C-alpha positions as a printed Julia matrix, in Angstrom:
272×3 Matrix{Float64}:
  10.95   2.37   90.57
  12.04   5.06   93.0
   9.62   8.05   93.63
  12.26  10.58   92.67
  12.64   8.88   89.2
   8.71   9.77   88.57
   6.4   12.68   88.76
   3.71  13.05   91.36
   0.16  13.59   90.24
   0.34  17.41   90.69
   3.79  17.56   89.03
   2.9   15.38   86.0
  -0.63  17.42   85.74
   1.55  20.59   85.58
   3.69  19.23   82.91
   0.93  18.11   80.7
  -1.26  21.32   81.42
  -4.17  19.28   82.74
  -5.69  19.15   86.28
  -5.05  16.76   88.95
  -8.63  15.8    88.99
  -8.38  14.89   85.24
  -5.29  12.46   85.83
  -7.37  10.86   88.86
 -10.67  10.71   86.71
  -8.59   8.97   83.89
  -6.9    6.58   86.5
 -10.16   5.72   88.13
 -11.85   5.07   84.66
  -9.19   2.85   83.43
  -8.34   5.19   80.77
  -4.68   6.26   81.63
  -3.06   5.0    85.01
   0.25   5.98   86.78
   3.04   3.83   86.15
   3.02   2.8    89.8
   1.15   3.59   93.08
   3.12   3.43   96.51
   2.06   2.07   99.77
   0.02   5.15  100.52
  -1.7    4.91   97.19
   0.03   7.91   95.81
   0.04   7.99   91.92
   3.43   8.3    90.26
   3.97   9.02   86.51
   6.98   8.62   84.3
   8.21  10.67   81.56
   7.72   7.98   79.02
   3.91   8.3    79.57
   3.91  11.94   78.63
   3.43  11.23   74.85
   0.59   9.03   75.6
  -1.27  11.33   77.64
  -0.59  14.33   75.29
  -2.17  12.21   72.34
  -5.09  11.36   74.62
  -5.59  15.05   75.13
  -5.5   15.8    71.71
  -8.0   13.28   70.88
 -10.19  14.59   73.48
  -9.8   18.26   72.17
 -11.16  17.22   68.88
 -14.18  15.4    70.51
 -12.96  11.89   70.41
 -15.4   10.11   73.19
 -13.48   8.54   76.31
 -15.37   5.41   75.48
 -13.72   5.07   72.1
 -10.22   5.88   73.47
 -10.71   3.4    76.27
 -11.75   0.73   73.7
  -8.71   1.12   71.92
  -6.24   1.24   75.04
  -8.01  -2.13   76.19
  -6.95  -3.84   73.16
  -3.89  -1.97   71.93
  -2.89  -2.34   68.28
  -0.42  -0.29   66.11
  -2.49  -0.51   62.92
  -5.74   0.3    65.01
  -3.89   3.49   66.47
  -2.57   4.49   62.92
  -6.07   4.32   61.34
  -7.84   6.11   64.4
  -5.16   8.96   64.04
  -5.7    9.19   60.39
  -9.32   9.35   60.61
  -9.14  12.18   63.35
  -6.53  14.13   61.5
  -9.01  14.29   58.42
 -11.79  15.28   60.87
  -9.34  18.17   62.05
  -8.67  19.2    58.34
 -12.35  19.31   57.57
 -12.99  21.46   60.55
 -10.2   23.76   59.47
 -11.67  23.94   56.05
 -14.88  24.88   57.41
 -13.5   27.49   59.97
 -11.63  28.96   56.96
 -14.93  29.18   55.06
 -16.68  30.81   57.96
 -13.92  33.31   58.4
 -13.89  34.21   54.79
 -17.82  34.72   55.0
 -17.46  37.0    58.11
 -14.34  38.98   56.68
 -16.49  39.57   53.38
 -19.48  41.01   55.54
 -16.88  43.02   57.58
 -15.4   44.68   54.46
 -18.94  45.36   53.11
 -20.22  46.97   56.28
 -16.68  49.18   56.28
 -17.62  50.21   52.87
 -21.22  51.07   53.91
 -19.78  53.02   57.01
 -17.44  54.97   54.48
 -20.26  55.7    52.16
 -23.4   55.94   54.19
 -23.7   59.83   54.18
 -22.86  60.06   50.46
 -26.29  60.01   48.76
 -25.34  61.9    45.65
 -25.16  60.18   42.32
 -21.98  59.71   40.82
 -20.03  57.63   37.91
 -17.59  54.7    38.7
 -15.74  52.28   36.38
 -16.35  48.63   37.32
 -14.65  45.53   36.31
 -16.37  42.44   34.86
 -17.83  40.74   37.66
 -19.19  37.0    37.92
 -22.67  36.59   39.46
 -24.98  33.82   40.17
 -28.61  34.51   39.3
 -32.16  33.3    39.62
 -35.3   34.6    38.04
 -37.96  35.57   40.6
 -40.36  37.44   38.5
 -43.95  36.67   39.68
 -47.04  38.59   40.8
 -47.46  36.59   43.7
 -45.51  37.9    46.76
 -45.33  34.63   48.44
 -43.94  32.85   45.37
 -41.28  35.59   45.09
 -40.26  34.89   48.75
 -40.23  31.11   48.0
 -37.69  31.83   45.15
 -35.5   33.98   47.27
 -35.45  31.07   49.9
 -34.89  28.51   47.26
 -31.89  30.78   45.87
 -30.2   31.22   49.36
 -30.37  27.24   49.8
 -28.8   26.77   46.34
 -25.99  29.36   47.42
 -25.47  27.25   50.66
 -25.08  24.01   48.88
 -22.33  25.43   46.55
 -19.43  26.48   49.13
 -17.92  28.79   46.68
 -21.29  30.59   46.4
 -21.85  31.0    50.24
 -19.3   33.64   50.5
 -20.97  36.25   52.75
 -21.91  38.44   49.79
 -25.37  40.06   50.02
 -28.08  38.97   47.75
 -28.7   41.87   45.06
 -31.55  42.49   42.63
 -31.58  43.2    38.74
 -33.95  45.3    36.86
 -33.79  45.1    33.22
 -33.04  48.14   31.01
 -36.56  48.35   29.49
 -38.18  48.45   32.83
 -35.93  51.26   33.97
 -36.58  53.25   30.86
 -40.25  52.94   31.39
 -40.08  53.84   35.03
 -40.88  50.47   36.43
 -38.34  50.7    39.16
 -39.83  47.94   41.33
 -39.87  45.31   38.71
 -37.1   43.05   39.81
 -36.65  40.1    37.26
 -33.7   38.52   38.75
 -31.65  38.21   41.97
 -28.01  37.67   42.25
 -24.85  37.23   44.33
 -21.34  37.9    43.34
 -19.18  34.84   42.89
 -15.57  34.21   42.06
 -16.17  31.68   39.33
 -14.78  32.3    36.04
 -16.28  29.11   34.36
 -19.73  29.82   33.58
 -22.41  27.33   34.32
 -26.21  27.34   34.39
 -27.62  30.45   36.08
 -24.06  31.87   36.05
 -23.5   35.19   34.05
 -21.52  38.44   34.11
 -22.23  41.85   35.12
 -20.47  43.78   32.38
 -17.44  45.92   32.88
 -17.82  49.54   31.96
 -19.22  52.87   33.52
 -21.86  52.63   35.91
 -24.08  55.54   37.07
 -24.48  54.99   40.91
 -26.38  56.38   43.89
 -26.6   55.21   47.33
 -30.29  54.91   48.3
 -31.03  55.41   52.13
 -34.34  53.9    53.05
 -36.31  50.56   52.3
 -36.76  48.98   48.6
 -40.27  50.59   48.4
 -38.76  54.07   48.09
 -35.86  53.26   45.71
 -37.87  54.97   43.06
 -36.88  58.34   44.53
 -33.3   57.52   44.08
 -33.7   56.07   40.69
 -35.49  59.22   39.33
 -32.53  61.21   40.63
 -30.02  59.11   39.19
 -31.57  59.11   35.71
 -31.96  62.86   35.86
 -28.21  62.99   36.66
 -27.38  60.38   33.75
 -29.33  62.58   31.34
 -27.82  65.85   32.34
 -24.3   64.52   32.28
 -25.04  63.53   28.65
 -24.77  59.79   29.05
 -27.34  57.09   28.11
 -28.5   53.78   29.66
 -27.19  50.82   27.99
 -27.61  47.96   30.54
 -29.65  46.64   33.33
 -29.85  48.18   36.99
 -28.25  46.3    39.97
 -29.22  46.61   43.44
 -26.6   45.91   46.04
 -27.54  46.07   49.79
 -24.73  47.68   51.88
 -26.78  47.97   55.24
 -29.76  45.86   55.4
 -31.96  43.87   58.09
 -28.87  42.48   60.01
 -27.11  45.94   60.85
 -30.16  48.35   60.65
 -32.66  49.38   63.1
 -35.54  50.19   60.56
 -35.76  50.0    56.92
 -35.28  53.8    56.86
 -31.58  53.08   57.72
 -31.16  50.7    54.66
 -28.35  51.77   52.33
 -28.72  50.16   49.02
 -26.34  50.87   46.07
 -28.08  51.42   42.71
 -25.99  51.16   39.72
 -27.03  51.42   36.01
 -24.54  50.89   33.11
 -23.99  53.7    30.91
 -22.14  55.1    28.08
């Protein structure tokens, strides 16, 4: 074979978009060797080797160990190669699905923050019509603070175990209508997360569609009573009555606020 019919190490490395050092390392490791070496020990590669090198590089890019690749190359078998590529292709698909899920979570969080930025200066009560919303809930009612926190952590774990629930939406709180009417604005009975499911199972329910009186509370959860009182006064003066529970939806929280005073929590109560 003549030198002019082959590529030098530098030429082949450039063609395959790898470094010369990588080709030399593969050769010394017995993983991928040139088609021949001349009397000066210069390496030369043929065009027919390009596909093999490209496949090798692809396997390395998805994390296949060189040891595994070398084991295959030492005992080449078409069935083994087909099985190897099939397994690694499934691995790639799994990684793509995982990345899509992460991307959806990040996009969801981004949209929530954009909404928060848009409405953070608006702390006056208002009415809005809401569509029916599916939610996954958990009861956290307790007089023991540590038990409440343990229930919240367990809820977070449950959401992570179900990919469709681990969607980047914040965890909110629900205060029952009777507690709102009695002025018990800190009596959160349930926590929830908005989901896409339209088939209800255990601990899945709906936030009813209808008109909601809303207010964006600026500050920590220990001061939400201030905004609740303002919101209820607004409801009464507007000639409406409370017919449903109150929902708390965190727009700006620990992740993006310097302090609790900068929290932004949307409070909404169904009215008619």
